[in-house]
Amino acid sequence: MIFPLPPNSTIGIVGGGQLGRMSALAAARLGYRCHVLTPEPDSPAGQVCAGITLGDYEDTQALYDFATRVDVITFEFENVSAAGLDLLAALKPVRPAPSVLRISQDRITEKTFLNDVGVATAPWRPVTSQAELRAAVAELGFPAILKTTRLGYDGKGQALLRGPGEASRAFEELSPKPLILEGFVDFACEISVVVARGADGTMAAFDTVENGHREHILDITFAPARIAEVTAAAAQAIARRVAAGLELVGLLAVEMFVAADGRVLANEIAPRPHNSGHWTIDACPASQFEMHVRAVAGLPLPTAVRHSDAVMKNLVGPEEEALWPQILATPGLIPHHYGKTEARPGRKMGHVTRLFSRGGLPGAFAIAAALGPVAPKEADVKGG
Ligand code: AMP
């Protein structure tokens, strides 16, 4: 395949969720077709793609059929097995490279990589037995967080440990999966940076944003983060260092903590568009999804400028999806629905963006008022 991909080429997307849907919509604007691999017959991405290969991510035949129908392959779902990744990479260019996905699939390889490139994280220890857990707890102290090293998301596969009793119980629950113990970060706020990197090493990083979670699921993003400029700049530097260290071709998000003492610690890497970058669709000339497509297709990466400040509120579960008619009737709210037919608790059904003039992100009460029917509780808006 010759890059840059000419219009009418086909981008293969592994995964059928909303990240794939929004990538496909951005790709369509640049003249590309998208073909999605998903086990779901009616998926958010499948609904807007030119073609679908219906199959499991571990199904060799499905992976092969998918790869033969596309010019380049990217991901919105990262947990394809190593064998699956190798099969895809043998057939078509895979961007980001399988090596990037392998690092991000496992919290231990991820944190090892981060520390190796000089990015600070919470202190951590690998844990495979009760004895190792006791030793790790003796070093890191309580509270601490025990997590499965693989396949954890939205708070699944992790437990907060406040004392020895909880430690041994959590180990029983989470093992025999490989585990990692992390020191608890007493954070002032959670932030993230989305950065794209091209094959020539050009990078485009969106502004540092601030994230509020509810029940471990992203609830609200403030763009830009309401933090000191030096802190926001430190986060930018971390994201660039990570993207360069991975020799990324594509787009990734780095989730970070701002510790109470102002230090910025990396928590997780996601080598794909990220929920905390959805505001860029409405507040930037080129969104994270367009940057993703551009990087994957070998197109030039424009600077990631923000023409407006923004607040993005997720619509999670049946209660928030039920607000859809009021959202549509509220001036200033920009609605995004992912086309999912069933609103299960905790499921991301869509999001809403509210724009403000650049530099004009107002205080908590004004933000709540501007969000109208989807206004979060005041405590959630206050932030750091
Ligand atoms: P994760 O699955 O690693 O993204 O963690 C989900 C959420 O749990 C994070 O967004 C934090 O709110 C919280 N969390 C995870 N790790 C830590 C930590 N080491 N210290 C404090 N909070 C954490």
PDB file of N, CA and C and ligand atoms in Angstrom, residues 107 111 122 145 147 152-156 158 182-187 190 213 216 255 257 267-268, ligand 1:
ATOM      1  N   ARG A 107      -1.035  -3.898  31.936  1.00  0.00           N
ATOM      2  CA  ARG A 107      -0.648  -2.774  32.802  1.00  0.00           C
ATOM      3  C   ARG A 107       0.817  -2.831  33.219  1.00  0.00           C
ATOM      4  N   LYS A 111       3.306   0.142  32.282  1.00  0.00           N
ATOM      5  CA  LYS A 111       3.995   0.957  33.297  1.00  0.00           C
ATOM      6  C   LYS A 111       5.511   0.827  33.167  1.00  0.00           C
ATOM      7  N   ALA A 122       2.183   6.064  39.347  1.00  0.00           N
ATOM      8  CA  ALA A 122       2.062   5.642  40.743  1.00  0.00           C
ATOM      9  C   ALA A 122       3.074   4.515  40.960  1.00  0.00           C
ATOM     10  N   ILE A 145      -4.322   0.085  45.256  1.00  0.00           N
ATOM     11  CA  ILE A 145      -5.325  -0.463  44.326  1.00  0.00           C
ATOM     12  C   ILE A 145      -4.752  -1.706  43.670  1.00  0.00           C
ATOM     13  N   LYS A 147      -5.177  -4.380  40.726  1.00  0.00           N
ATOM     14  CA  LYS A 147      -5.850  -4.431  39.420  1.00  0.00           C
ATOM     15  C   LYS A 147      -5.415  -5.674  38.654  1.00  0.00           C
ATOM     16  N   GLY A 152      -8.910  -4.833  31.834  1.00  0.00           N
ATOM     17  CA  GLY A 152      -9.679  -4.025  32.774  1.00  0.00           C
ATOM     18  C   GLY A 152     -10.093  -2.728  32.103  1.00  0.00           C
ATOM     19  N   TYR A 153     -11.303  -2.289  32.313  1.00  0.00           N
ATOM     20  CA  TYR A 153     -11.720  -0.967  31.821  1.00  0.00           C
ATOM     21  C   TYR A 153     -12.878  -0.494  32.674  1.00  0.00           C
ATOM     22  N   ASP A 154     -13.086   0.822  32.690  1.00  0.00           N
ATOM     23  CA  ASP A 154     -14.183   1.414  33.459  1.00  0.00           C
ATOM     24  C   ASP A 154     -14.258   0.849  34.887  1.00  0.00           C
ATOM     25  N   GLY A 155     -13.110   0.642  35.504  1.00  0.00           N
ATOM     26  CA  GLY A 155     -13.084   0.220  36.915  1.00  0.00           C
ATOM     27  C   GLY A 155     -13.308  -1.268  37.126  1.00  0.00           C
ATOM     28  N   LYS A 156     -13.488  -2.021  36.007  1.00  0.00           N
ATOM     29  CA  LYS A 156     -13.691  -3.471  36.169  1.00  0.00           C
ATOM     30  C   LYS A 156     -12.327  -4.114  36.439  1.00  0.00           C
ATOM     31  N   GLN A 158     -10.706  -4.310  39.363  1.00  0.00           N
ATOM     32  CA  GLN A 158      -9.833  -3.635  40.321  1.00  0.00           C
ATOM     33  C   GLN A 158     -10.512  -3.440  41.665  1.00  0.00           C
ATOM     34  N   GLU A 182      -0.978  -1.021  42.812  1.00  0.00           N
ATOM     35  CA  GLU A 182      -0.549   0.363  42.613  1.00  0.00           C
ATOM     36  C   GLU A 182      -0.759   1.153  43.892  1.00  0.00           C
ATOM     37  N   GLY A 183       0.201   1.989  44.224  1.00  0.00           N
ATOM     38  CA  GLY A 183       0.011   2.918  45.332  1.00  0.00           C
ATOM     39  C   GLY A 183      -1.150   3.845  44.997  1.00  0.00           C
ATOM     40  N   PHE A 184      -1.945   4.195  45.984  1.00  0.00           N
ATOM     41  CA  PHE A 184      -3.095   5.069  45.756  1.00  0.00           C
ATOM     42  C   PHE A 184      -2.604   6.505  45.574  1.00  0.00           C
ATOM     43  N   VAL A 185      -3.017   7.124  44.482  1.00  0.00           N
ATOM     44  CA  VAL A 185      -2.625   8.517  44.230  1.00  0.00           C
ATOM     45  C   VAL A 185      -3.724   9.429  44.775  1.00  0.00           C
ATOM     46  N   ASP A 186      -3.329  10.283  45.708  1.00  0.00           N
ATOM     47  CA  ASP A 186      -4.281  11.240  46.262  1.00  0.00           C
ATOM     48  C   ASP A 186      -4.351  12.413  45.277  1.00  0.00           C
ATOM     49  N   PHE A 187      -5.143  12.213  44.213  1.00  0.00           N
ATOM     50  CA  PHE A 187      -5.057  13.190  43.121  1.00  0.00           C
ATOM     51  C   PHE A 187      -5.972  14.389  43.333  1.00  0.00           C
ATOM     52  N   GLU A 190      -8.070  14.479  37.550  1.00  0.00           N
ATOM     53  CA  GLU A 190      -7.630  13.581  36.480  1.00  0.00           C
ATOM     54  C   GLU A 190      -7.655  14.357  35.170  1.00  0.00           C
ATOM     55  N   HIS A 213     -15.209  11.490  36.689  1.00  0.00           N
ATOM     56  CA  HIS A 213     -15.780  10.143  36.527  1.00  0.00           C
ATOM     57  C   HIS A 213     -16.940   9.948  37.489  1.00  0.00           C
ATOM     58  N   HIS A 216     -16.618   5.069  38.105  1.00  0.00           N
ATOM     59  CA  HIS A 216     -15.484   4.627  37.284  1.00  0.00           C
ATOM     60  C   HIS A 216     -15.676   4.871  35.792  1.00  0.00           C
ATOM     61  N   GLU A 255      -3.923   9.002  29.931  1.00  0.00           N
ATOM     62  CA  GLU A 255      -4.690   9.417  31.108  1.00  0.00           C
ATOM     63  C   GLU A 255      -3.710   9.653  32.242  1.00  0.00           C
ATOM     64  N   PHE A 257      -2.911  11.594  36.340  1.00  0.00           N
ATOM     65  CA  PHE A 257      -3.360  12.196  37.593  1.00  0.00           C
ATOM     66  C   PHE A 257      -2.545  13.454  37.844  1.00  0.00           C
ATOM     67  N   ASN A 267      -1.327   7.346  34.146  1.00  0.00           N
ATOM     68  CA  ASN A 267      -2.055   6.166  34.617  1.00  0.00           C
ATOM     69  C   ASN A 267      -2.183   5.131  33.518  1.00  0.00           C
ATOM     70  N   GLU A 268      -2.678   5.568  32.363  1.00  0.00           N
ATOM     71  CA  GLU A 268      -2.959   4.599  31.297  1.00  0.00           C
ATOM     72  C   GLU A 268      -2.729   5.204  29.924  1.00  0.00           C
TER      73      GLU A 268
HETATM   74  P1  AMP B   1      -8.035   2.667  35.373  1.00  0.00           P
HETATM   75  O1  AMP B   1      -8.827   1.448  35.054  1.00  0.00           O
HETATM   76  O2  AMP B   1      -6.604   2.396  35.688  1.00  0.00           O
HETATM   77  O3  AMP B   1      -8.195   3.739  34.317  1.00  0.00           O
HETATM   78  O4  AMP B   1      -8.678   3.285  36.694  1.00  0.00           O
HETATM   79  C1  AMP B   1     -10.000   3.780  36.710  1.00  0.00           C
HETATM   80  C2  AMP B   1     -10.108   4.925  37.711  1.00  0.00           C
HETATM   81  O5  AMP B   1      -9.753   4.471  39.028  1.00  0.00           O
HETATM   82  C3  AMP B   1      -9.169   6.088  37.445  1.00  0.00           C
HETATM   83  O6  AMP B   1      -9.726   6.969  36.505  1.00  0.00           O
HETATM   84  C4  AMP B   1      -9.044   6.691  38.831  1.00  0.00           C
HETATM   85  O7  AMP B   1     -10.180   7.485  39.148  1.00  0.00           O
HETATM   86  C5  AMP B   1      -9.029   5.471  39.738  1.00  0.00           C
HETATM   87  N1  AMP B   1      -7.638   5.019  39.951  1.00  0.00           N
HETATM   88  C6  AMP B   1      -6.983   4.104  39.210  1.00  0.00           C
HETATM   89  N2  AMP B   1      -5.721   3.909  39.658  1.00  0.00           N
HETATM   90  C7  AMP B   1      -5.560   4.734  40.726  1.00  0.00           C
HETATM   91  C8  AMP B   1      -4.490   4.999  41.626  1.00  0.00           C
HETATM   92  N3  AMP B   1      -3.310   4.355  41.545  1.00  0.00           N
HETATM   93  N4  AMP B   1      -4.708   5.924  42.611  1.00  0.00           N
HETATM   94  C9  AMP B   1      -5.887   6.555  42.718  1.00  0.00           C
HETATM   95  N5  AMP B   1      -6.942   6.338  41.907  1.00  0.00           N
HETATM   96  C10 AMP B   1      -6.797   5.449  40.913  1.00  0.00           C
END
